[in-house]
Coordinates of C-alpha atoms and ligand atoms in Angstrom, one line a residue:
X1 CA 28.8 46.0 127.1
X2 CA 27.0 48.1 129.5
X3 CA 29.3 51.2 131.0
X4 CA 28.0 50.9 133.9
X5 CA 28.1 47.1 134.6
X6 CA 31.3 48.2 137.0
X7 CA 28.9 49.9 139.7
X8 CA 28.0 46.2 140.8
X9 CA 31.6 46.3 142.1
X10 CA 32.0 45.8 145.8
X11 CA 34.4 49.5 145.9
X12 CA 30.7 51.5 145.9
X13 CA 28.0 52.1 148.3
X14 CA 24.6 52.5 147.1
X15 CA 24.9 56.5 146.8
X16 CA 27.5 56.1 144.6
X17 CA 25.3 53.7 142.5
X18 CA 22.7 56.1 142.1
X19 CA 24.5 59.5 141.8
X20 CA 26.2 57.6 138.2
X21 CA 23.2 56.3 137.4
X22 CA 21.4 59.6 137.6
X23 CA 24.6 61.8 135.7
X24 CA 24.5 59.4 133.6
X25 CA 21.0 60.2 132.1
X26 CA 21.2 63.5 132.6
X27 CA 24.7 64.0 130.9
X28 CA 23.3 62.0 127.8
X29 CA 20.7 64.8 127.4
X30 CA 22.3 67.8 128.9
X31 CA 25.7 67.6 127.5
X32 CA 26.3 64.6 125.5
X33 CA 28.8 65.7 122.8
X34 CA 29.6 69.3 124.0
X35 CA 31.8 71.0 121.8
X36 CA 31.9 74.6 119.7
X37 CA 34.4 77.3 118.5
X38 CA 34.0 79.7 121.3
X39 CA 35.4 77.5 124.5
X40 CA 35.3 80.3 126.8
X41 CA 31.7 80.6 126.6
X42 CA 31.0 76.7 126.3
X43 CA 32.9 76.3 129.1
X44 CA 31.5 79.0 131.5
X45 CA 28.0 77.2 130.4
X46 CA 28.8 73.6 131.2
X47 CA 30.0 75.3 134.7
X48 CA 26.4 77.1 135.4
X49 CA 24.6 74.1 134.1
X50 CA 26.4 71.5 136.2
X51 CA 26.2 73.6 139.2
X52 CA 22.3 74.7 138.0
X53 CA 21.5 70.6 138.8
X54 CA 23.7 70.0 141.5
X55 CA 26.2 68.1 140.1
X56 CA 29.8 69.8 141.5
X57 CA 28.7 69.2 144.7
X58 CA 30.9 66.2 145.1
X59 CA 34.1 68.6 144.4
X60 CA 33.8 70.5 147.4
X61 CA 34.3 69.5 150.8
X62 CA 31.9 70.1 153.7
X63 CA 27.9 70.1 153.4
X64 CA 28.0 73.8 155.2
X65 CA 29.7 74.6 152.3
X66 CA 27.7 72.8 149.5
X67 CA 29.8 70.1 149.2
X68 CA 28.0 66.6 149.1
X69 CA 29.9 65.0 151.8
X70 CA 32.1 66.5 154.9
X71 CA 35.2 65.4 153.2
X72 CA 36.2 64.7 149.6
X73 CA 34.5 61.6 148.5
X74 CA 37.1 60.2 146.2
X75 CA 34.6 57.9 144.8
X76 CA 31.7 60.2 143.6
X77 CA 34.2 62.1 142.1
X78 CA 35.8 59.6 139.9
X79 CA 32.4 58.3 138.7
X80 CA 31.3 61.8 137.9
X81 CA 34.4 62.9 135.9
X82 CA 34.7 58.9 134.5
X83 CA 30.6 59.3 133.0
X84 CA 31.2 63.3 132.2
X85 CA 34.5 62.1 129.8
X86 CA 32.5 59.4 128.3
X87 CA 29.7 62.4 127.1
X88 CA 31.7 65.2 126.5
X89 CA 35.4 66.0 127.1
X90 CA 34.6 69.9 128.1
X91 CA 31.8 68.7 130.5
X92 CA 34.8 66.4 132.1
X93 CA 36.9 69.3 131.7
X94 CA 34.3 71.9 133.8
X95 CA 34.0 70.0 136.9
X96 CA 37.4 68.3 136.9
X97 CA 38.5 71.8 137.6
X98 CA 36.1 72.9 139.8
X99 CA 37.4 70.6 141.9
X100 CA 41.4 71.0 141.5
X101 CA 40.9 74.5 141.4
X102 CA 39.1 74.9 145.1
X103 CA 40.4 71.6 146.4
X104 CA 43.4 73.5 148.5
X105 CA 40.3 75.5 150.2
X106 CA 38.2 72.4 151.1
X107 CA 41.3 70.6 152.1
X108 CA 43.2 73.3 153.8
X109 CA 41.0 76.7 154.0
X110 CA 40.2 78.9 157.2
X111 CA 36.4 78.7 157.5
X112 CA 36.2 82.4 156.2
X113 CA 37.7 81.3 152.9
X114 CA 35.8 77.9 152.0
X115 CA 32.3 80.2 153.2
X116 CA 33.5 82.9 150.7
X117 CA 34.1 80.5 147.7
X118 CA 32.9 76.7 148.1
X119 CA 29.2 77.4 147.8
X120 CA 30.3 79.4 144.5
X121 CA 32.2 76.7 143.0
X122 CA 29.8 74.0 144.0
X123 CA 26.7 75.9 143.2
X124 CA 28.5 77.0 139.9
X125 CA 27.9 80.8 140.3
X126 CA 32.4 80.9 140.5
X127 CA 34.9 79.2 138.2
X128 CA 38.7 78.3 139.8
X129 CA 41.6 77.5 138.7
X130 CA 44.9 76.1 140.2
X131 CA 48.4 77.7 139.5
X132 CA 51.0 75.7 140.1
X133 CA 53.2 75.4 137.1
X134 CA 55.7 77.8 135.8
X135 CA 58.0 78.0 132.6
X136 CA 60.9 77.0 134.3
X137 CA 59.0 74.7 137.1
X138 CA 56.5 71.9 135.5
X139 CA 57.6 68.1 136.6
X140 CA 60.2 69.6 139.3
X141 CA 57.6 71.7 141.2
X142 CA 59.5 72.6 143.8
X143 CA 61.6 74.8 141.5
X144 CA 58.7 77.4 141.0
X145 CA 60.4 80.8 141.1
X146 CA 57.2 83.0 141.4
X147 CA 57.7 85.0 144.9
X148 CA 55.5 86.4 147.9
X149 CA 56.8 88.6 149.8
X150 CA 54.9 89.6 153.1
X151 CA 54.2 93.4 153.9
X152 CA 52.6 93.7 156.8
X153 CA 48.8 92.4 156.6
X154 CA 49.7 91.9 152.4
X155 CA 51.6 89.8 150.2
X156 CA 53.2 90.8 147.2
X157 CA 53.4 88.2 144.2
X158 CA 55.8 88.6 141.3
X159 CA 56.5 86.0 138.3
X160 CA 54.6 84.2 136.1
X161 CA 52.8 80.9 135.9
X162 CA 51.9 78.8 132.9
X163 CA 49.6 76.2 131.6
X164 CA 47.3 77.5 133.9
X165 CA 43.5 75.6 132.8
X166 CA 40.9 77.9 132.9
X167 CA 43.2 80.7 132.9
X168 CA 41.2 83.6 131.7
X169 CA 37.7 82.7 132.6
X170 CA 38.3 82.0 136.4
X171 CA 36.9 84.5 138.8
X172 CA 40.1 82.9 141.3
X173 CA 43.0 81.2 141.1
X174 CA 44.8 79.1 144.0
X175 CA 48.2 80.7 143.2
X176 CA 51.8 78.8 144.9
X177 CA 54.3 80.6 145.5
X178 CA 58.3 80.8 147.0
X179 CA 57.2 82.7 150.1
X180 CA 60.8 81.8 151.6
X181 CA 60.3 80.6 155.0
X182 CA 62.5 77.5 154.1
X183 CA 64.7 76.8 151.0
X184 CA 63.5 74.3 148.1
X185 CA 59.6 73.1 149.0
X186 CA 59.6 73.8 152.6
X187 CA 59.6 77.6 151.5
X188 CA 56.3 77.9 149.3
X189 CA 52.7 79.4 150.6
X190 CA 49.1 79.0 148.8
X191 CA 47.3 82.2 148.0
X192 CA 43.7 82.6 146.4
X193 CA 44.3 85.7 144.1
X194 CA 40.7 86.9 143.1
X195 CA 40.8 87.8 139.0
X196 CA 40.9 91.3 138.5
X197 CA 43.4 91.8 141.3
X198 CA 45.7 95.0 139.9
X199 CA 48.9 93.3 138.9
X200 CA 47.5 89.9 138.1
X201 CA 47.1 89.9 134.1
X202 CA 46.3 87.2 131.7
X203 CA 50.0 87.4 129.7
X204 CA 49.0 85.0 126.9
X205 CA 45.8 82.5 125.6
X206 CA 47.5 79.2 124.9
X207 CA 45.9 77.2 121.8
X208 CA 46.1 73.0 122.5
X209 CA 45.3 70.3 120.4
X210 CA 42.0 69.7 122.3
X211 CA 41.1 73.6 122.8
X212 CA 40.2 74.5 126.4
X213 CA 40.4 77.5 128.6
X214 CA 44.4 77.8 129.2
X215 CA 46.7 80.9 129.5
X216 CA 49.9 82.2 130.9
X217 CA 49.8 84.5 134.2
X218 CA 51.6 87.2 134.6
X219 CA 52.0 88.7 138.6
X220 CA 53.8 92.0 138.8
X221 CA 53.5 93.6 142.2
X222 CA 50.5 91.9 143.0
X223 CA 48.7 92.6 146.6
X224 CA 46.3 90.1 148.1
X225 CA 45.8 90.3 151.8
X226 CA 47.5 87.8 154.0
X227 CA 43.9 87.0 154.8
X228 CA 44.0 85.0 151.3
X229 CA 46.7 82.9 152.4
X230 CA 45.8 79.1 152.7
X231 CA 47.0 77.6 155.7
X232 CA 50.3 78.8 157.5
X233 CA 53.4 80.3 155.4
X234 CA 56.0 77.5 154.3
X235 CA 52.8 75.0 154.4
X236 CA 52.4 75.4 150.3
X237 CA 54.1 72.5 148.9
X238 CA 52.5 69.9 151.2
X239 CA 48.9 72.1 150.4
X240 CA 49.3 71.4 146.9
X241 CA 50.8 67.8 147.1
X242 CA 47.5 67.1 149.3
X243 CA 45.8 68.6 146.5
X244 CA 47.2 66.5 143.5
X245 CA 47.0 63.2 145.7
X246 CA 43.0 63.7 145.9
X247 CA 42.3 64.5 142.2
X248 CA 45.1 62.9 140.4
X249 CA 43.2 59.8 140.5
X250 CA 40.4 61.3 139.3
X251 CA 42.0 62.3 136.2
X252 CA 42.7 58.3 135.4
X253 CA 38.8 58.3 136.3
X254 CA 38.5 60.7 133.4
X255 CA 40.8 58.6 131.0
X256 CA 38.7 55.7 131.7
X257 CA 35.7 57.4 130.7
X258 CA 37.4 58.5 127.4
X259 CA 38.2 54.9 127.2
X260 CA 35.0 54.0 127.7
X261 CA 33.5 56.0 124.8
X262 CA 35.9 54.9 122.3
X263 CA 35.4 51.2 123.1
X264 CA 31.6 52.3 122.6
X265 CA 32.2 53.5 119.2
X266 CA 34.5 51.2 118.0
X267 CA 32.3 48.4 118.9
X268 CA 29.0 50.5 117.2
X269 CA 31.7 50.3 113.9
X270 CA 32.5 47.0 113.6
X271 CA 29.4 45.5 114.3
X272 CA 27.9 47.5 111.3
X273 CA 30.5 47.8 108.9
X274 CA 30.3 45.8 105.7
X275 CA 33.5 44.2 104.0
X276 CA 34.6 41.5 102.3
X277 CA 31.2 40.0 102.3
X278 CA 31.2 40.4 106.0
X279 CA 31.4 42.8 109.3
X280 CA 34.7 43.8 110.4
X281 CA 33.8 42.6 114.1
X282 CA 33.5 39.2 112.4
X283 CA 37.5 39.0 111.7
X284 CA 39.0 37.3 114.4
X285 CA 41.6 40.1 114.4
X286 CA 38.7 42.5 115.1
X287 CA 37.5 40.3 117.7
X288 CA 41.3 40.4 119.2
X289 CA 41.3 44.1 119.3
X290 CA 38.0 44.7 121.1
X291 CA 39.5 41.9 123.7
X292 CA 42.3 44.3 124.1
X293 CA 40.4 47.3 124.6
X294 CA 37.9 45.9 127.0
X295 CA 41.0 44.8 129.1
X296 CA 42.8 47.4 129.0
X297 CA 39.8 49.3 130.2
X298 CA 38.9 46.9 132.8
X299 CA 42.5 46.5 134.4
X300 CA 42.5 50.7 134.2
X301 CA 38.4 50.4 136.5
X302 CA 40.1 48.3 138.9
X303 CA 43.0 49.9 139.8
X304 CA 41.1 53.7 139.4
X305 CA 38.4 52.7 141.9
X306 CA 41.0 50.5 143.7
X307 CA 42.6 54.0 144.6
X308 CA 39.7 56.1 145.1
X309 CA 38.0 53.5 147.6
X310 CA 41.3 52.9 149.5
X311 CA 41.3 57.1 149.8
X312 CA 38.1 56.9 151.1
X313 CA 38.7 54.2 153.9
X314 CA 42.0 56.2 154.9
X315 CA 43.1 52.8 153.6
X316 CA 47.0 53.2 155.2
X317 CA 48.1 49.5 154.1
X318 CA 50.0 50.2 151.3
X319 CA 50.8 53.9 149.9
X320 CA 47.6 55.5 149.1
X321 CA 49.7 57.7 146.9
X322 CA 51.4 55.0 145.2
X323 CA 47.8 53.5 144.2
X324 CA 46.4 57.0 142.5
X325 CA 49.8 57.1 140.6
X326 CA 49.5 53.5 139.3
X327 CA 45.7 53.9 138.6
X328 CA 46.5 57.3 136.6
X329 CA 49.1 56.0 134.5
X330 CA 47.4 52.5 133.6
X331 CA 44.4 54.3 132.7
X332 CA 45.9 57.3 130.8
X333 CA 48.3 55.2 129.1
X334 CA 46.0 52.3 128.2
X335 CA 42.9 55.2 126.9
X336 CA 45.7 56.4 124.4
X337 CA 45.9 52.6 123.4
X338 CA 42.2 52.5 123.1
X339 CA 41.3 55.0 121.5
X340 CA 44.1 54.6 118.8
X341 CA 42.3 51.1 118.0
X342 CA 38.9 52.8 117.8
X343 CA 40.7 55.0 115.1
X344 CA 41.8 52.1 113.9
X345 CA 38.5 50.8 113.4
X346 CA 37.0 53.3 111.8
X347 CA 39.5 53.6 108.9
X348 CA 39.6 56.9 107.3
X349 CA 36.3 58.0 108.9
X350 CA 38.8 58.2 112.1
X351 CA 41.1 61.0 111.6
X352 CA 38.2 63.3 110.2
X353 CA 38.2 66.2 112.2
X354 CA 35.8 66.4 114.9
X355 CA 34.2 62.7 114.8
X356 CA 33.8 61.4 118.3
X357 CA 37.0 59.4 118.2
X358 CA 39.3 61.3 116.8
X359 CA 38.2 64.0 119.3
X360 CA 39.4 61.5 121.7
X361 CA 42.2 60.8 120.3
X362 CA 43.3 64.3 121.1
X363 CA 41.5 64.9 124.3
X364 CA 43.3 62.0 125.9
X365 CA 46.8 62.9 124.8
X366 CA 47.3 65.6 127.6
X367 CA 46.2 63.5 130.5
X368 CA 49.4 61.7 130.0
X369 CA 51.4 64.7 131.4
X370 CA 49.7 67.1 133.6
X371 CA 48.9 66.3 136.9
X372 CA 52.8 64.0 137.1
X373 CA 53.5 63.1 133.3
X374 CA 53.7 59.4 133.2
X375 CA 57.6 59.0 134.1
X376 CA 56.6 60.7 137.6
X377 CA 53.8 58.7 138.5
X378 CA 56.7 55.4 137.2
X379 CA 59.1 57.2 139.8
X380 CA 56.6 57.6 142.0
X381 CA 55.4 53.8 142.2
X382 CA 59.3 52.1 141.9
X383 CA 59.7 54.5 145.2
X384 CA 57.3 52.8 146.9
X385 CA 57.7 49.3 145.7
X386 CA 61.6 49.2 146.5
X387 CA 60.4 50.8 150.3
X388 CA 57.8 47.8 150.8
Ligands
LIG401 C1 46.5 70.8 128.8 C2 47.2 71.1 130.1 C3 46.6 71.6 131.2 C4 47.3 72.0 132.3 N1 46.7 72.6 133.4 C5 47.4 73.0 134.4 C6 46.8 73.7 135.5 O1 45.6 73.9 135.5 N2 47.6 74.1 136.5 C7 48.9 73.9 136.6 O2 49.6 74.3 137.5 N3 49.5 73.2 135.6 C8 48.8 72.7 134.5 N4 49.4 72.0 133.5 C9 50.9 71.9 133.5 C10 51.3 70.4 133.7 O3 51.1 70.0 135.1 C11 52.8 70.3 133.3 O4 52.8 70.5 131.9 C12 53.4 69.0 133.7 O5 53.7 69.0 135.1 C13 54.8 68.8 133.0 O6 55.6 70.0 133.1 P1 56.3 70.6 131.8 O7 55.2 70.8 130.8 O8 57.1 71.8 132.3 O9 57.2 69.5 131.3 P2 58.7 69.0 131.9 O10 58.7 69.2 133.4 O11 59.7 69.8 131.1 O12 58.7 67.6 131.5 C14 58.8 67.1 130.2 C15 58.8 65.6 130.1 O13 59.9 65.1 130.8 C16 59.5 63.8 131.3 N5 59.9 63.7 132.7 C17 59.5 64.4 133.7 N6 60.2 64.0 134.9 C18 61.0 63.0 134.5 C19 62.0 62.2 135.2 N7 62.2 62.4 136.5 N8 62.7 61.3 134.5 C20 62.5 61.2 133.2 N9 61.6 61.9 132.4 C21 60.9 62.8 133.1 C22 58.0 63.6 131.1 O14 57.8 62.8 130.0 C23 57.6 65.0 130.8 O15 56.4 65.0 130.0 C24 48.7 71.7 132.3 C25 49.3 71.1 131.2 C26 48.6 70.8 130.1 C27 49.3 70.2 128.9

């Protein structure tokens, strides 16, 4: 099986063809495998070196700004995060967030802002980060509790937000919160809060199973100019909704490249593995597993690029957001399922810490929540099938 027989599919133009084809040897040299004690430093690397060859250029929007394309090409970005899992989960990781964390700025920014930090982010040189969940505010976003208060030409922000991915190493973060022109969503604003800010302060490092930049904000009387505000007060919850609806299908992008490299494995094990006089791929069982994987993966291809290429034509025929929620939980959910039959595969030699799959095995496992756990995307798509 070739990963990148699905580039023959009618959903890609021939840049698309080439871009993949092009990460694809690069990552294989550049990054293939990525991993170390000291993710900070790894991390702030993989950023440099993917910017250094030009390859966060699709998570920007505008080419005055660096970005590869006037708007957000859904596309691009799915095949570079889907090839970038399939190497390395950090490389995945770096540009993923890249994108989420400026995406607010290319899709909502005054010109001022996106010349100030695009070029950074695509060219590498600045690492972002988005801040949207709290303690007490995770699947029910609207509930975030962190404030703004305007003062003249300032706003002041006070609370706390958590989970925050690349919390700690980001030189900004795209920070929502209850600004209060409206109650419930209608009453949140975006603001880019520069790191280093007095009375922004990294409150806590949080450890996960597969390690990555992530911390707990604190914001105590914090003063960013109203300057840093993205787009009109009141406009947050719709800013960050935009947001999610571009890269949450890129996330089941970066599932199926997970996918992807487990299937590889699996299939590299069972073809050479020796028992009972035979290989284990010559069990018709075996056989039966691999059948499920390469499904699984296919089904999760289709209705990934499905999404992204309907985004891309401003498809309006059936809910674009509906698609990226059913792409991102058939391809999270069915890379869990993968991947746990690659362990299987591999036996013992599968839960030995840091082999390839059982590094997937717990890079995949957070995909399934962030970004709209599973039930949310389920709500999500029953929404939409009960208004067609
Ligand atoms: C590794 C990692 C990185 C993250 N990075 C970021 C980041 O960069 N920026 C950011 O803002 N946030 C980030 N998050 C936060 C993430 O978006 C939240 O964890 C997620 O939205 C779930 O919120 P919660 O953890 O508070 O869980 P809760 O909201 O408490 O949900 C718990 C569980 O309840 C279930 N559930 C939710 N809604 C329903 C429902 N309606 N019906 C039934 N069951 C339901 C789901 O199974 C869910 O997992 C990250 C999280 C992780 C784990």
């Amino acid at each position: 099986m070739n990963a990148l027989d699905h580039l023959r599919w009618p959903f890609f133009e021939d840049r698309h063809r080439a871009f993949a084809t092009a990460l694809d040897r690069w990552a294989a040299v550049q990054v293939r495998d990525a991993h170390g004690a000291d993710v900070d430093a790894l991390c702030r690397r993989l950023v440099r070196q993917l910017g250094d060859a030009g390859w966060l250029r699709p998570t920007v929007a505008g080419s005055a700004y660096g970005g590869l394309a006037e708007v957000i090409d859904t596309r691009m970005l799915c095949l570079a995060r889907e090839t970038l899992a399939r190497h390395a989960g950090l490389a995945d990781f770096a540009f993923g967030m890249q994108g989420l964390g400026s995406g607010a700025i290319s899709l909502a920014g005054s010109p001022e802002q996106k010349t100030r930090w695009l070029p950074r982010v695509a060219g590498g040189q600045a690492i972002a980060a988005f801040a949207l969940s709290e303690p007490e505010a995770g699947s029910d976003v609207a509930a975030l509790q962190c404030s703004a208060r305007i003062d003249g030409e300032q706003a002041l922000l006070d609370g706390q937000k958590t989970w925050i991915s690349n919390g700690g190493i980001a030189d900004f973060y795209v920070v929502f919160a209850r600004s209060g022109e409206a109650p419930g969503s209608r009453g949140l604003s975006a603001f880019i809060v520069e790191a280093g800010t007095p009375g922004l302060e990294i409150a806590e490092r949080i450890d996960v199973i597969a390690p990555h930049p992530l911390a707990r904000l604190r914001f105590a009387n914090c003063r960013v100019p109203l300057a840093n505000r993205i787009g009109a007060g009141g406009e947050g919850f719709k800013v960050a909704m935009r947001t999610l609806d571009v890269f949450r299908t890129s996330v089941a992008a970066a599932a199926l490249g997970f996918a992807r490299r487990a299937l590889e494995e699996g299939l590299k094990r069972a073809t050479t593995r020796k028992m009972f006089g035979l290989t284990l791929a010559d069990f018709q069982l075996t056989q039966a597993r691999l059948a499920q994987m390469a499904t699984t993966i296919d089904g999760a291809a289709l209705l990934t690029y499905r999404a992204a290429w309907a985004r891309d034509m401003g498809d309006q025929g059936k809910s674009l957001t509906a698609q990226a929620a059913m792409a991102k939980l058939a391809a999270t959910e069915g890379a869990q399922q993968v991947i746990d039959a690659a362990v299987q595969l591999f036996g013992g030699l599968g839960v030995v810490s840091g082999h390839p799959v059982e590094r997937l095995y717990r890079e995949i496992r957070s995909l399934r929540i962030y970004e709209g756990a599973t039930e949310v995307q389920q709500l999500i798509i029953g929404k939409s099938v009960l208004r067609s």
